[in-house]
Amino acid sequence: MTTKQSNRVNMAKILKQLFSAEQTKYEGNNPLVTRISEFNSIVDNLESLATVQSTDTTANTSLKTDARLLMINLTVAYANSAADYFDDKNSPLSKQLTTNKTKIKNMSGVEAKIYCNKLYTLVNDNIGNLNPDYVTITEAEQWLTAINNFDAKAYDAGLSKDTTKNATKFLEEEFKKLNACLKKLDRLMKKYDILNPSFHGNYKISRKISDLGTRHDNEIPLQG
């Protein structure tokens, strides 16, 4: 990553830590909670891709492994969340969507991709009836992207011709998502300038750290 990108990730990690430490300040604000969940997923993806990019991937399968793990994690997270919602509706979808990591990990790459796509389709086809507190449209889109990005046949074939160019491409895409998500977070956080100035101030300070590039990951700038 470039210095600017590294600083950007550092800022995002500190902001993620701030949100974790200040959960009581925004609990009950479902739009913000949903957006923070999206933000945290993007930060996790950036950290994972940054690690891959800094490694010589010519002779290993880390990119394929990371892509498979992301697909499985999102499938388990969103399918089970939707299952919980439909369980209260006495819908057969609840049983169909209930799954676990072990089940998917034991499948071949091709089988896992087909299975994950099947669960995604069940959720997406019923997204209009699904409370967004459980799975949002944005989360469903991220889920589909993860499924599409996993090259199942290459994984099963044991191919090892991966390069850092792939990680660089994915990093650029994640930074675009990060920028868009931060703009939405900025908008949702404006209300706290009145309701909780201290929380809003700490948020603004954390957002500026990307320009400094010298703070450590565990430093949360607190005021008030």
Short mmCIF file of C-alpha atoms in Angstrom, two decimals, residues 16-193:
data_model
loop_
_atom_site.label_atom_id
_atom_site.label_comp_id
_atom_site.label_asym_id
_atom_site.label_seq_id
_atom_site.Cartn_x
_atom_site.Cartn_y
_atom_site.Cartn_z
CA LYS A 16 -13.46 1.08 14.45
CA GLN A 17 -11.97 0.94 17.94
CA LEU A 18 -13.79 4.14 18.88
CA PHE A 19 -17.14 2.71 17.78
CA SER A 20 -16.43 -0.46 19.76
CA ALA A 21 -15.61 1.49 22.92
CA GLU A 22 -18.57 3.85 22.58
CA GLN A 23 -21.36 1.40 21.68
CA THR A 24 -23.63 2.70 24.42
CA LYS A 25 -23.59 6.14 22.80
CA TYR A 26 -25.35 4.97 19.64
CA GLU A 27 -27.19 1.77 20.58
CA GLY A 28 -30.77 1.94 19.39
CA ASN A 29 -29.79 4.04 16.38
CA ASN A 30 -30.38 1.23 13.89
CA PRO A 31 -29.28 3.10 10.73
CA LEU A 32 -25.97 3.99 12.39
CA VAL A 33 -25.51 0.49 13.82
CA THR A 34 -26.04 -0.98 10.35
CA ARG A 35 -23.60 1.45 8.76
CA ILE A 36 -20.96 0.76 11.43
CA SER A 37 -21.34 -2.96 10.79
CA GLU A 38 -20.70 -2.33 7.09
CA PHE A 39 -17.72 -0.13 7.98
CA ASN A 40 -16.21 -2.81 10.25
CA SER A 41 -16.48 -5.41 7.48
CA ILE A 42 -14.66 -3.12 5.07
CA VAL A 43 -11.88 -2.50 7.60
CA ASP A 44 -11.46 -6.25 8.15
CA ASN A 45 -11.24 -6.78 4.39
CA LEU A 46 -8.65 -4.02 4.02
CA GLU A 47 -6.45 -5.48 6.76
CA SER A 48 -6.67 -8.95 5.22
CA LEU A 49 -5.85 -7.72 1.73
CA ALA A 50 -3.00 -5.55 3.01
CA THR A 51 -1.43 -8.66 4.54
CA VAL A 52 -1.78 -10.57 1.29
CA GLN A 53 -0.35 -7.70 -0.75
CA SER A 54 2.76 -7.53 1.43
CA THR A 55 3.40 -11.24 0.87
CA ASP A 56 4.94 -12.94 -2.13
CA THR A 57 1.88 -14.83 -3.36
CA THR A 58 3.48 -16.31 -6.46
CA ALA A 59 3.79 -19.71 -4.82
CA ASN A 60 0.93 -19.78 -2.33
CA THR A 61 -2.85 -19.81 -2.25
CA SER A 62 -3.52 -17.13 0.36
CA LEU A 63 -5.71 -15.08 -1.97
CA LYS A 64 -7.92 -18.05 -2.75
CA THR A 65 -8.07 -19.02 0.91
CA ASP A 66 -9.00 -15.49 1.98
CA ALA A 67 -11.69 -15.30 -0.71
CA ARG A 68 -13.18 -18.63 0.40
CA LEU A 69 -13.12 -17.64 4.07
CA LEU A 70 -14.82 -14.30 3.34
CA MET A 71 -17.54 -16.05 1.32
CA ILE A 72 -18.14 -18.56 4.12
CA ASN A 73 -18.12 -15.93 6.89
CA LEU A 74 -20.63 -13.67 5.14
CA THR A 75 -22.85 -16.63 4.27
CA VAL A 76 -22.96 -17.84 7.86
CA ALA A 77 -23.50 -14.33 9.22
CA TYR A 78 -26.26 -13.18 6.89
CA ALA A 79 -28.03 -16.52 6.30
CA ASN A 80 -28.38 -17.15 10.03
CA SER A 81 -29.46 -13.57 10.68
CA ALA A 82 -32.22 -13.96 8.09
CA ALA A 83 -33.10 -17.38 9.53
CA ASP A 84 -33.66 -15.78 12.93
CA TYR A 85 -36.04 -13.25 11.41
CA PHE A 86 -38.06 -15.83 9.48
CA ASP A 87 -38.16 -18.12 12.51
CA ASP A 88 -40.48 -15.63 14.21
CA LYS A 89 -42.68 -15.74 11.09
CA ASN A 90 -43.00 -19.54 11.24
CA SER A 91 -41.51 -19.66 7.76
CA PRO A 92 -39.76 -22.75 6.30
CA LEU A 93 -37.03 -20.33 5.22
CA SER A 94 -35.70 -20.35 8.76
CA LYS A 95 -34.66 -23.99 8.58
CA GLN A 96 -33.36 -23.65 5.03
CA LEU A 97 -31.14 -20.71 5.95
CA THR A 98 -29.70 -22.04 9.21
CA THR A 99 -26.10 -23.12 8.61
CA ASN A 100 -22.61 -23.22 10.14
CA LYS A 101 -18.98 -22.79 9.11
CA THR A 102 -18.02 -26.44 9.59
CA LYS A 103 -20.67 -27.62 7.16
CA ILE A 104 -19.46 -25.30 4.40
CA LYS A 105 -15.74 -25.81 5.09
CA ASN A 106 -16.18 -29.55 4.59
CA MET A 107 -17.49 -28.97 1.06
CA SER A 108 -15.32 -28.74 -2.03
CA GLY A 109 -14.81 -25.26 -3.47
CA VAL A 110 -17.42 -25.79 -6.19
CA GLU A 111 -19.94 -27.27 -3.74
CA ALA A 112 -19.37 -24.45 -1.26
CA LYS A 113 -19.89 -21.78 -3.89
CA ILE A 114 -23.11 -23.40 -5.14
CA TYR A 115 -24.40 -23.77 -1.58
CA CYS A 116 -23.53 -20.20 -0.56
CA ASN A 117 -25.14 -18.85 -3.71
CA LYS A 118 -28.27 -20.90 -2.97
CA LEU A 119 -28.60 -19.34 0.49
CA TYR A 120 -27.90 -15.88 -0.91
CA THR A 121 -30.64 -16.35 -3.52
CA LEU A 122 -33.13 -17.39 -0.83
CA VAL A 123 -32.40 -14.21 1.12
CA ASN A 124 -32.28 -11.92 -1.90
CA ASP A 125 -35.56 -13.26 -3.29
CA ASN A 126 -37.20 -12.42 0.03
CA ILE A 127 -35.28 -9.22 0.81
CA GLY A 128 -38.45 -7.15 0.47
CA ASN A 129 -40.04 -9.08 3.33
CA LEU A 130 -36.89 -9.05 5.47
CA ASN A 131 -36.44 -6.45 8.19
CA PRO A 132 -33.23 -4.49 7.30
CA ASP A 133 -32.17 -4.73 10.94
CA TYR A 134 -31.33 -8.35 10.09
CA VAL A 135 -29.85 -8.06 6.58
CA THR A 136 -29.64 -4.85 4.56
CA ILE A 137 -29.54 -4.56 0.78
CA THR A 138 -25.94 -3.35 1.05
CA GLU A 139 -24.96 -6.39 3.10
CA ALA A 140 -26.63 -8.68 0.58
CA GLU A 141 -24.65 -7.02 -2.21
CA GLN A 142 -21.38 -7.52 -0.29
CA TRP A 143 -22.34 -11.15 0.24
CA LEU A 144 -22.91 -11.69 -3.49
CA THR A 145 -19.63 -9.96 -4.34
CA ALA A 146 -17.77 -12.33 -2.01
CA ILE A 147 -19.41 -15.33 -3.66
CA ASN A 148 -18.61 -14.07 -7.15
CA ASN A 149 -15.00 -13.27 -6.20
CA PHE A 150 -14.31 -16.82 -5.05
CA ASP A 151 -12.84 -18.83 -7.90
CA ALA A 152 -14.04 -22.27 -6.82
CA LYS A 153 -12.53 -24.24 -9.71
CA ALA A 154 -9.12 -22.63 -9.23
CA TYR A 155 -9.31 -23.41 -5.52
CA ASP A 156 -10.14 -27.05 -6.12
CA ALA A 157 -7.45 -27.38 -8.77
CA GLY A 158 -4.86 -26.21 -6.26
CA LEU A 159 -3.54 -23.54 -8.60
CA SER A 160 -0.88 -21.30 -7.10
CA LYS A 161 -0.44 -18.63 -9.73
CA ASP A 162 -1.64 -15.71 -7.61
CA THR A 163 0.11 -12.34 -7.60
CA THR A 164 0.00 -9.18 -5.51
CA LYS A 165 -1.69 -7.51 -8.48
CA ASN A 166 -4.92 -9.23 -7.47
CA ALA A 167 -4.65 -7.91 -3.92
CA THR A 168 -3.91 -4.42 -5.23
CA LYS A 169 -7.02 -4.50 -7.40
CA PHE A 170 -9.19 -5.68 -4.52
CA LEU A 171 -7.64 -3.06 -2.22
CA GLU A 172 -8.61 -0.29 -4.62
CA GLU A 173 -12.18 -1.58 -4.66
CA GLU A 174 -12.32 -1.75 -0.86
CA PHE A 175 -10.95 1.80 -0.53
CA LYS A 176 -13.76 3.01 -2.78
CA LYS A 177 -16.25 1.26 -0.50
CA LEU A 178 -14.53 2.77 2.54
CA ASN A 179 -14.78 6.30 1.14
CA ALA A 180 -18.47 5.87 0.32
CA CYS A 181 -19.19 4.37 3.75
CA LEU A 182 -17.34 7.17 5.57
CA LYS A 183 -19.41 9.80 3.78
CA LYS A 184 -22.58 8.08 4.97
CA LEU A 185 -21.18 7.79 8.49
CA ASP A 186 -20.34 11.50 8.48
CA ARG A 187 -23.94 12.26 7.59
CA LEU A 188 -25.40 9.95 10.26
CA MET A 189 -23.03 11.29 12.93
CA LYS A 190 -24.11 14.92 12.48
CA LYS A 191 -27.00 14.49 14.95
CA TYR A 192 -24.49 13.76 17.72
CA ASP A 193 -22.99 17.23 17.29
#
